[in-house]
Tab-separated table of C-alpha atoms in Angstrom:
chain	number	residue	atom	x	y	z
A	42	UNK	CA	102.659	-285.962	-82.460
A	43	UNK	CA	104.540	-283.254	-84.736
A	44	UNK	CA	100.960	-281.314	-85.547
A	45	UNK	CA	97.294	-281.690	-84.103
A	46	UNK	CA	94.669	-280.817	-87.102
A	47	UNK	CA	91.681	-279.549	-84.922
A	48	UNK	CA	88.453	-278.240	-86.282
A	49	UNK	CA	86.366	-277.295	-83.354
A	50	UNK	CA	82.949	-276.391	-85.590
A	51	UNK	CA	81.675	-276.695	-88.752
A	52	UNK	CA	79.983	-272.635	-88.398
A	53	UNK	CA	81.760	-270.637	-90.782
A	54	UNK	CA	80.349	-267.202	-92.417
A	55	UNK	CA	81.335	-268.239	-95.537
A	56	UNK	CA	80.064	-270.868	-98.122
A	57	UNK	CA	83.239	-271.140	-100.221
A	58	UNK	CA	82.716	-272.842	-104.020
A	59	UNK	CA	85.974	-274.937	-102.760
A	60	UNK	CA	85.732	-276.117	-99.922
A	61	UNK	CA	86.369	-279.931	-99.374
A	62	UNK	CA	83.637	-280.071	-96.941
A	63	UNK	CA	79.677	-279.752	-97.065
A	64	UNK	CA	79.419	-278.830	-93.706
A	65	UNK	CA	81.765	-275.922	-93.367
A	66	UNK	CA	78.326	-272.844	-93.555
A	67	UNK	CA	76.893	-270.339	-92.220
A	68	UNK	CA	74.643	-271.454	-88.830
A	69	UNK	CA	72.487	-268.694	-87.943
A	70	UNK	CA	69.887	-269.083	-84.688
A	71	UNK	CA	69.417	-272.132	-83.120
A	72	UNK	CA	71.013	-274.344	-86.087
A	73	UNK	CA	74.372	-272.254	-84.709
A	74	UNK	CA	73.910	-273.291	-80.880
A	75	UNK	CA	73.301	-276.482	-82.111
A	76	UNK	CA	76.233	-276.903	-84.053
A	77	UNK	CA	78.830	-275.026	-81.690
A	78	UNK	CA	76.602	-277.319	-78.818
A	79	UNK	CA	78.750	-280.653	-80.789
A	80	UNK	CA	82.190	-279.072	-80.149
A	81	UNK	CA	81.407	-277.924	-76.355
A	82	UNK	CA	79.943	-281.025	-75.427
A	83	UNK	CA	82.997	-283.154	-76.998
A	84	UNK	CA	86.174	-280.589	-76.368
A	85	UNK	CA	86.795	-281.187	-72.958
A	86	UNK	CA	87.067	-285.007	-73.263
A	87	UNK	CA	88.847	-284.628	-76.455
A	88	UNK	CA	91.326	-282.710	-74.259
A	89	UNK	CA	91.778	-285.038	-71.456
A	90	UNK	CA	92.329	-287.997	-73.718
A	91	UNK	CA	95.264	-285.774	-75.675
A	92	UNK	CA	99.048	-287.630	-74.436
A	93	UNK	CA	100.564	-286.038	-71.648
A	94	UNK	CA	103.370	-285.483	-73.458
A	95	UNK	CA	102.867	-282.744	-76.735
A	96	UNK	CA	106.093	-283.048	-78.230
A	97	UNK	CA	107.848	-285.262	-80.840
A	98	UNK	CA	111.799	-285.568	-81.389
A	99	UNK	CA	113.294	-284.887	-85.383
A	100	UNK	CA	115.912	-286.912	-87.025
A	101	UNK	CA	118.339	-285.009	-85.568
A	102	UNK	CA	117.488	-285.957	-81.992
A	103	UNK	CA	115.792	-282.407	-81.091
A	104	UNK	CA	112.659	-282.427	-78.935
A	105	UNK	CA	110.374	-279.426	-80.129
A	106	UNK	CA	106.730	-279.344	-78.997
A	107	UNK	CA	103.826	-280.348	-80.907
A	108	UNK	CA	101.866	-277.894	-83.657
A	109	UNK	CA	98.103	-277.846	-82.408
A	110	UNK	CA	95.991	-276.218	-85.191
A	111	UNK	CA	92.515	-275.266	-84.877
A	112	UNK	CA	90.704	-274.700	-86.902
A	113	UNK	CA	86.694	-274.205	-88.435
A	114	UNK	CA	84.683	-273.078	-90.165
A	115	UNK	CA	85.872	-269.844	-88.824
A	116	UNK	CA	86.707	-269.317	-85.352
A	117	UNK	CA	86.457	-265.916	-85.003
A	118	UNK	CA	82.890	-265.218	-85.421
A	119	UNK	CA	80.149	-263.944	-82.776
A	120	UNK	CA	78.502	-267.404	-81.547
A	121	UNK	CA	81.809	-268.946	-81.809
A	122	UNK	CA	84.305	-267.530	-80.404
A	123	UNK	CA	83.264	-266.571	-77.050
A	124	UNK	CA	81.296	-270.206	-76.723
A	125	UNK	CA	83.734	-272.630	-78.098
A	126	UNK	CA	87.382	-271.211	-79.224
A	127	UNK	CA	88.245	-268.973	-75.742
A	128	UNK	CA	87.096	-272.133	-73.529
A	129	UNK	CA	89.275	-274.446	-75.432
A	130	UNK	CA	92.342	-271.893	-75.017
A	131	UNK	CA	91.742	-271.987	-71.581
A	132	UNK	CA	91.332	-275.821	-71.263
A	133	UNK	CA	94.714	-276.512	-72.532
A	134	UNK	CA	96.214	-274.389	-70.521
A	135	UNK	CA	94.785	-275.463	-67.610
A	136	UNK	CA	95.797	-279.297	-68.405
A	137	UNK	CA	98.942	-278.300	-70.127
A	138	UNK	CA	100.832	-275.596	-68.433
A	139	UNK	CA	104.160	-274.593	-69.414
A	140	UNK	CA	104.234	-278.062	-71.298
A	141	UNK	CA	101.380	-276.788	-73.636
A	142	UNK	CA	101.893	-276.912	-77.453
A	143	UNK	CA	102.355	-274.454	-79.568
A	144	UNK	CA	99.055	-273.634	-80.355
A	145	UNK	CA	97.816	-271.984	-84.076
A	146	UNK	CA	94.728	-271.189	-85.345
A	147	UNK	CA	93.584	-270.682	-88.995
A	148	UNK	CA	91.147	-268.487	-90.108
A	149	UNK	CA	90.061	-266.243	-93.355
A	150	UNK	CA	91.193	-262.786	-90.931
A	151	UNK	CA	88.526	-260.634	-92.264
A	152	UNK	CA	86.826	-260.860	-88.934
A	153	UNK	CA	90.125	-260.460	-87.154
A	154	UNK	CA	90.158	-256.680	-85.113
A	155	UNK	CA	93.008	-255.319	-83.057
A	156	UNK	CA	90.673	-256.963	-79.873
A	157	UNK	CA	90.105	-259.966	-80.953
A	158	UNK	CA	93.905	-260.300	-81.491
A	159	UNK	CA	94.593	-259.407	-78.216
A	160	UNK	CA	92.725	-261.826	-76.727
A	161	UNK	CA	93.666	-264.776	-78.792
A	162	UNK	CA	97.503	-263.337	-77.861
A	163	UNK	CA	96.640	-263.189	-74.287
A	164	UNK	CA	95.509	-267.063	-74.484
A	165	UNK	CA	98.020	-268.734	-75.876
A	166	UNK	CA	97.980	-268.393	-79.753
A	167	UNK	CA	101.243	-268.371	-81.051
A	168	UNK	CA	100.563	-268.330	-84.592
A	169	UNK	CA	98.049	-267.426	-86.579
A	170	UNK	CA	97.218	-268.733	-90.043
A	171	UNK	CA	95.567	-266.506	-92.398
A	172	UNK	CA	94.015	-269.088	-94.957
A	173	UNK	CA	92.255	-267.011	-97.174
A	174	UNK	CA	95.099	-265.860	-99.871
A	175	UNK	CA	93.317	-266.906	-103.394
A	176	UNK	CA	90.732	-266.437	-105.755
A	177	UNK	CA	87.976	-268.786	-104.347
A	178	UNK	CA	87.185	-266.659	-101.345
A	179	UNK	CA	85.130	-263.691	-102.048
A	180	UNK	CA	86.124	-260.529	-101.877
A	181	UNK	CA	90.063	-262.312	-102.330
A	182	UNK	CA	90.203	-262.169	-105.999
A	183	UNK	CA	92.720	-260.912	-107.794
A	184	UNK	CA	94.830	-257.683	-106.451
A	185	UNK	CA	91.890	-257.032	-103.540
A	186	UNK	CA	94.073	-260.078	-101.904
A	187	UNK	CA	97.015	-258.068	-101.731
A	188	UNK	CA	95.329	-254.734	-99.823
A	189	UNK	CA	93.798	-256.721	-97.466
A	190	UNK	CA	97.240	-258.548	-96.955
A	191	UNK	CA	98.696	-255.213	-96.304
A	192	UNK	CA	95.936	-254.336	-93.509
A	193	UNK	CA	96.965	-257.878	-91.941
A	194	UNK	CA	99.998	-257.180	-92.077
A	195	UNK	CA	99.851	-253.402	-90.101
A	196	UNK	CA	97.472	-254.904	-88.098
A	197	UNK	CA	100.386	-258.005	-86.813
A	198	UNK	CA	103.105	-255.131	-86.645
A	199	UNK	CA	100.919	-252.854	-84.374
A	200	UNK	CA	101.184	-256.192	-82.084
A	201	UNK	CA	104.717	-257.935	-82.461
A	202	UNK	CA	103.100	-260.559	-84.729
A	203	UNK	CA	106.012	-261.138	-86.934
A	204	UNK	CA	105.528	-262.701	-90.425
A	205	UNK	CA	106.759	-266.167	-91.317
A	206	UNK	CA	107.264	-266.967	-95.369
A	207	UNK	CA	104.826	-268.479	-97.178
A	208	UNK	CA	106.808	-270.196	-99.245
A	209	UNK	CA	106.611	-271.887	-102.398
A	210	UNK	CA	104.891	-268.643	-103.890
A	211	UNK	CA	106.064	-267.679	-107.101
A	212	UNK	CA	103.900	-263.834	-107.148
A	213	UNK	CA	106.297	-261.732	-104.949
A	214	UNK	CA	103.326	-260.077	-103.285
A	215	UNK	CA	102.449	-263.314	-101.583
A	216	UNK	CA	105.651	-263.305	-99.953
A	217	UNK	CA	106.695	-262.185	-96.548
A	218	UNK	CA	108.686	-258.940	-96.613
A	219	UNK	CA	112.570	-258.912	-97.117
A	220	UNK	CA	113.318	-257.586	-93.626
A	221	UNK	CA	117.164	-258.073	-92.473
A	222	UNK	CA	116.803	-259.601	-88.868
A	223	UNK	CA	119.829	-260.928	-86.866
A	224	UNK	CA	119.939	-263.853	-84.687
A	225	UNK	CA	117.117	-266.377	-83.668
A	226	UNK	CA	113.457	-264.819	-83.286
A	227	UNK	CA	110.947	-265.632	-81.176
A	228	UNK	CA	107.298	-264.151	-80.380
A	229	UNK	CA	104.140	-265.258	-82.233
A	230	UNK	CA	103.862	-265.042	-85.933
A	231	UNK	CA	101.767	-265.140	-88.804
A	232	UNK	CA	101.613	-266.160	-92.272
A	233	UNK	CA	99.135	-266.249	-95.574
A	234	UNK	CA	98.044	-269.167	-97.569
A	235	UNK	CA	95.479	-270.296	-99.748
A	236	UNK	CA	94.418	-272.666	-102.711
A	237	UNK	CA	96.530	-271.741	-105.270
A	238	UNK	CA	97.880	-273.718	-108.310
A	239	UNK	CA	101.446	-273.621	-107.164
A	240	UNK	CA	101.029	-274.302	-103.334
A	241	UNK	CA	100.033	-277.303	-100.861
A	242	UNK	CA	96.921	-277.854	-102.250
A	243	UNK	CA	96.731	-276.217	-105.530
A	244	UNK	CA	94.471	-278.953	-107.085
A	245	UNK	CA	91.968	-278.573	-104.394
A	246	UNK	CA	90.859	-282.329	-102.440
A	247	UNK	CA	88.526	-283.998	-104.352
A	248	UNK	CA	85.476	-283.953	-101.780
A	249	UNK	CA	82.907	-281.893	-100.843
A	250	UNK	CA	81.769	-278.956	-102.575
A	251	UNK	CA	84.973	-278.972	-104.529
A	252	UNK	CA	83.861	-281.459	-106.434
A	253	UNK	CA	80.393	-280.900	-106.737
A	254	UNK	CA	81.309	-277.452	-108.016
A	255	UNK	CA	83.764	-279.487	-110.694
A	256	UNK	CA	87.084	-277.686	-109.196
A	257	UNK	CA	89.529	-280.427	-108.307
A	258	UNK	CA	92.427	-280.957	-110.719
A	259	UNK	CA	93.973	-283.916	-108.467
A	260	UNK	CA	94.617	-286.580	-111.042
A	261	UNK	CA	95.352	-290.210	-110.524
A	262	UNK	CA	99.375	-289.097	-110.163
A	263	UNK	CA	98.364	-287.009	-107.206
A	264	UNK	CA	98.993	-288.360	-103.992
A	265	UNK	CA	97.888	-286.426	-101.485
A	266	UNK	CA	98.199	-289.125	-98.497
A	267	UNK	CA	101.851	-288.496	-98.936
A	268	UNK	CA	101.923	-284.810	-98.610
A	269	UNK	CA	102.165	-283.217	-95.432
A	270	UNK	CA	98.860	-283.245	-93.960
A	271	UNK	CA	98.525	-286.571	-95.350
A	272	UNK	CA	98.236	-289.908	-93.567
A	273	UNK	CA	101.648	-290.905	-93.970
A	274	UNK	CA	103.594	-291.389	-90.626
A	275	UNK	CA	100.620	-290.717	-89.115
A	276	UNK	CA	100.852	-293.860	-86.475
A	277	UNK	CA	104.476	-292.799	-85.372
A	278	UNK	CA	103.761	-290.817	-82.246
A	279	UNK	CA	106.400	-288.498	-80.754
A	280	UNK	CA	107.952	-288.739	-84.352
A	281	UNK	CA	108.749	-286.237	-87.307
A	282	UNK	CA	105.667	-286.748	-90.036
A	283	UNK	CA	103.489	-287.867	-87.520
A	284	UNK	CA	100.020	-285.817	-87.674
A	285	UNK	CA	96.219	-286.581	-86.947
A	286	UNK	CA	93.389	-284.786	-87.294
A	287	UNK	CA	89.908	-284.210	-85.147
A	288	UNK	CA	86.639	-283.254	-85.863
A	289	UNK	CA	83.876	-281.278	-83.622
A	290	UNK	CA	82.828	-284.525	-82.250
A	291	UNK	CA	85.887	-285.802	-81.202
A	292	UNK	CA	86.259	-288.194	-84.071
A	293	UNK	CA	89.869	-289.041	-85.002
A	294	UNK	CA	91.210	-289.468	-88.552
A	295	UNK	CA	94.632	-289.932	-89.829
A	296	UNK	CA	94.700	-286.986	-92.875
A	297	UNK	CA	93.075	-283.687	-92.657
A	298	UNK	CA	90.887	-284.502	-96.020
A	299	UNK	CA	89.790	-287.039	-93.652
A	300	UNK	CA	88.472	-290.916	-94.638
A	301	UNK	CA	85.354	-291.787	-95.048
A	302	UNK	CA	85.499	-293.059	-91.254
A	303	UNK	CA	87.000	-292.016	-88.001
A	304	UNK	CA	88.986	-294.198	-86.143
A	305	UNK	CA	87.110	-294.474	-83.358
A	306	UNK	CA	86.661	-291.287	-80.907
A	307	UNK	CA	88.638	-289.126	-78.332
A	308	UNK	CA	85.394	-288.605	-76.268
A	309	UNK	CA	85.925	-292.316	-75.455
A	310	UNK	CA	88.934	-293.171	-75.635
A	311	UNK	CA	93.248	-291.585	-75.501
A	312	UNK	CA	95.240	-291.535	-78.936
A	313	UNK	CA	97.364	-293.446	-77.958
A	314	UNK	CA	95.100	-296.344	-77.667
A	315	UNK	CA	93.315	-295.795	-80.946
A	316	UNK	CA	96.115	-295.444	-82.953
A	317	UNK	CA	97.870	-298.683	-81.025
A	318	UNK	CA	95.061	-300.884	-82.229
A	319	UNK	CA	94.023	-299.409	-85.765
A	320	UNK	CA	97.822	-300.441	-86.319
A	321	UNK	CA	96.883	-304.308	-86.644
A	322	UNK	CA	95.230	-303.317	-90.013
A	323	UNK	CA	97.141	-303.673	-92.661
A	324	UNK	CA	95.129	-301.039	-94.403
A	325	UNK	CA	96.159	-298.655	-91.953
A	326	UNK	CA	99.789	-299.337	-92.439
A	327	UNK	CA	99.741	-298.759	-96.072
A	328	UNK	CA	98.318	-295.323	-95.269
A	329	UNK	CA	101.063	-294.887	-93.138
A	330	UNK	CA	103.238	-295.393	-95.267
A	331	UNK	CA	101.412	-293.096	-97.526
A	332	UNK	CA	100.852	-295.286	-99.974
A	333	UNK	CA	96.570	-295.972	-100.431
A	334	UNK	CA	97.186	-297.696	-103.496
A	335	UNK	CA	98.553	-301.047	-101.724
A	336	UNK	CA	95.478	-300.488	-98.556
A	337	UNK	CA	93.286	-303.134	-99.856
A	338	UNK	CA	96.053	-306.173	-101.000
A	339	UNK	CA	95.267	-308.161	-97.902
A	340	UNK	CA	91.521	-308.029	-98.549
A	341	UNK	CA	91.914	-309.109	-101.935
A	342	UNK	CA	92.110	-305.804	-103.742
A	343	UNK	CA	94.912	-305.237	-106.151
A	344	UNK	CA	96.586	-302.021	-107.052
A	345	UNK	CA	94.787	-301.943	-110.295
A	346	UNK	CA	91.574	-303.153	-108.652
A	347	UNK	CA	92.163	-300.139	-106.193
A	348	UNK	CA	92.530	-297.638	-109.162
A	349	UNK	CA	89.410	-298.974	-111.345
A	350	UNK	CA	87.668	-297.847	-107.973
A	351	UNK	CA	89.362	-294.510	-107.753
A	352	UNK	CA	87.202	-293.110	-110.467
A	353	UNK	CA	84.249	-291.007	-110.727
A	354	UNK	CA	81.970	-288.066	-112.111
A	355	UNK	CA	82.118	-284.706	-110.485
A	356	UNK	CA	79.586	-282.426	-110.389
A	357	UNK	CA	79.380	-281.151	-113.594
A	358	UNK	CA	79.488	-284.764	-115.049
A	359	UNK	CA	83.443	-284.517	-116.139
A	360	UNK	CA	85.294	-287.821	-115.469
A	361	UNK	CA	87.998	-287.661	-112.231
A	362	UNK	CA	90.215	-290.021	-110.985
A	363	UNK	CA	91.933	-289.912	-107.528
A	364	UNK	CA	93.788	-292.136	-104.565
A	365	UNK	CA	91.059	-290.493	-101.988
A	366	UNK	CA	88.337	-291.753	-104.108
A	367	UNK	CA	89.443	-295.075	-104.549
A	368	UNK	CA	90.419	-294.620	-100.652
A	369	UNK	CA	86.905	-293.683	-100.241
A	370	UNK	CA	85.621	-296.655	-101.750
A	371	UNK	CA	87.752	-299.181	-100.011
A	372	UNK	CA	86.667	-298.017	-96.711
A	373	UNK	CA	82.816	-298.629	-97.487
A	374	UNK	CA	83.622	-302.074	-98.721
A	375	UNK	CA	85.637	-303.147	-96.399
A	376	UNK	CA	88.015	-300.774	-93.759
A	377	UNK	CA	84.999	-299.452	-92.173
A	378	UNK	CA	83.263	-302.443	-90.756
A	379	UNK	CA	86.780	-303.363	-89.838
A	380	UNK	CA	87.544	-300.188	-87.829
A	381	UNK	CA	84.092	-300.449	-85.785
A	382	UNK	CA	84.680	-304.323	-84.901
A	383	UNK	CA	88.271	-302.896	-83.420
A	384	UNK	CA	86.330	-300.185	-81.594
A	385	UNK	CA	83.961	-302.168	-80.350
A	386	UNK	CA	86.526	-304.614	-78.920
A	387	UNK	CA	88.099	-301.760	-76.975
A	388	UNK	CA	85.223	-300.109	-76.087
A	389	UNK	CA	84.152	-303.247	-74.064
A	390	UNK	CA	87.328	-304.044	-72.833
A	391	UNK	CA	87.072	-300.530	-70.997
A	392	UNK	CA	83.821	-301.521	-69.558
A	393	UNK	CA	84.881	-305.326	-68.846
């Protein structure tokens, strides 16, 4: 695969207005070793059931490793990171070696300390993702985004963590700084991101609290299962495009909004075979080619049947329209019934 999408745990210590998922909160007590408990029971499985080979090869013909992200909630925190993040550092080396991927993490990096850095440094992190550059995250909005950027930033220099561009930024101050460097670079790096109108996801996915809260501005014209991070080329392994993404439990989907149903699980069974036999569906191969629209034709579904079933109400009652909705909807009529009678099939072939 060209990137891994990995969120190890749903604990985060902060309950963001935005966020595209319900789950991502603060645990506190037993509700936290509970929740952490779902990523260390499933990681280790997850990881053995991972190809052998972490790479992919460009158009070009150049073999480069695979991107493993992982992600939360926020990794960082006391009850997390010690109990979940460190052990799965340490579990891909182990398997991986020298042939490990390059491994980056994402997290908001107010909780990052000179430490903590160290150790993620001294197990493998290569780059590290600070995801907390916009107005939606407390303490983030307007210019108090910029100071603590500048903090991050002495805090990466005191280390060798050089800064990699943001891009796509029109607000200088988001941008890395214009140092003159000769020749090819190499250590670990960092960059800043966030939702903001001109980036990635600038019109926030239409799920979770995002759209209770009435904040996504993805029209019907937005296709987000195109972007990167999207599901298309998702199915061609070792291949430019090609990306998945995992939850705590070791469920596997093919975008990082994720559908409304895994398919199937990497406690049970490799990629490889998943993504071998989900490709049968021709569902699944419009998604791959990024295009949800078309998912449902062989069920009977028509592109303007699929779009009459993209709409809804958010939150606050205002009228949206979206791909992942009407994506949403075709899996509960149909694609996910479909996806558990292939599971099932494999599941008792590997017990036959």
């Amino acid at each position: 695969m060209q990137a891994i999408y990995w969120v190890l745990t749903w604990a985060c210590h902060r309950k963001c207005k935005h966020c595209y998922d319900d789950r991502f909160r603060p645990y506190v007590r037993d509700a936290l070793t509970e929740v952490v408990g779902e990523g260390q029971a499933a990681f280790q499985s997850v990881i053995d059931n991972l190809p052998d080979d972490l790479s992919w090869v460009d158009q070009q013909g150049n073999r480069d490793r695979t991107l493993l992200v992982l992600a939360g909630g926020e990794l960082l925190i006391d009850g997390v990171r010690e109990e979940l993040f460190y052990p799965v550092l340490e579990a891909l080396q182990k398997r991986y070696g020298e042939r490990a991927p390059k491994i980056s993490i994402q997290t908001t990096g107010d909780v990052l300390t000179p430490d903590i850095l160290d150790e993620c440094l001294a197990r493998g992190v290569e780059s590290i993702a600070i995801a907390s550059i916009d107005d939606y995250h407390v303490g983030m909005q307007g210019d108090k985004k910029f100071a603590f950027m500048d903090k991050i930033r002495a805090l990466m220099e005191s280390r060798g963590v050089r800064e990699v561009s943001l891009g796509g930024a029109k607000d200088k101050r988001l941008k890395e700084p214009d140092v003159a460097a000769g020749g090819k670079l190499k250590g670990p790096t960092f960059l800043f991101f966030g939702a903001q109108e001109d980036l990635w996801i600038g019109e926030l996915w239409p799920r979770g609290r995002a759209l209770s809260n009435g904040l996504s501005k993805a029209g019907y014209d937005v296709n987000f299962c195109a972007r990167w991070s999207g599901a298309k080329n998702f199915l061609h392994i070792g291949k430019a495009g090609s990306e998945v993404a995992i939850e705590p439990d070791g469920s596997i989907y093919p975008c990082c909004l994720k559908t409304k149903a895994p398919l199937g699980n990497l406690t049970q069974e490799t990629l490889e075979d998943i993504l071998t036999s989900v490709a049968s569906l021709p569902a699944i191969q419009a998604l791959n080619e990024g295009d949800p629209e078309r998912m449902g034709e062989a069920d009977g579904w028509t592109r303007e049947m699929f779009k009459q079933n993209s709409q809804a109400k958010d939150g606050l009652g205002q009228d949206v329209a979206n791909m992942c909705l009407g994506c949403d909807r075709f899996f509960e009529h149909n694609l996910s019934a479909q996806l558990n009678a292939l599971r099932q099939e494999r599941l008792a072939a590997l017990t036959a």
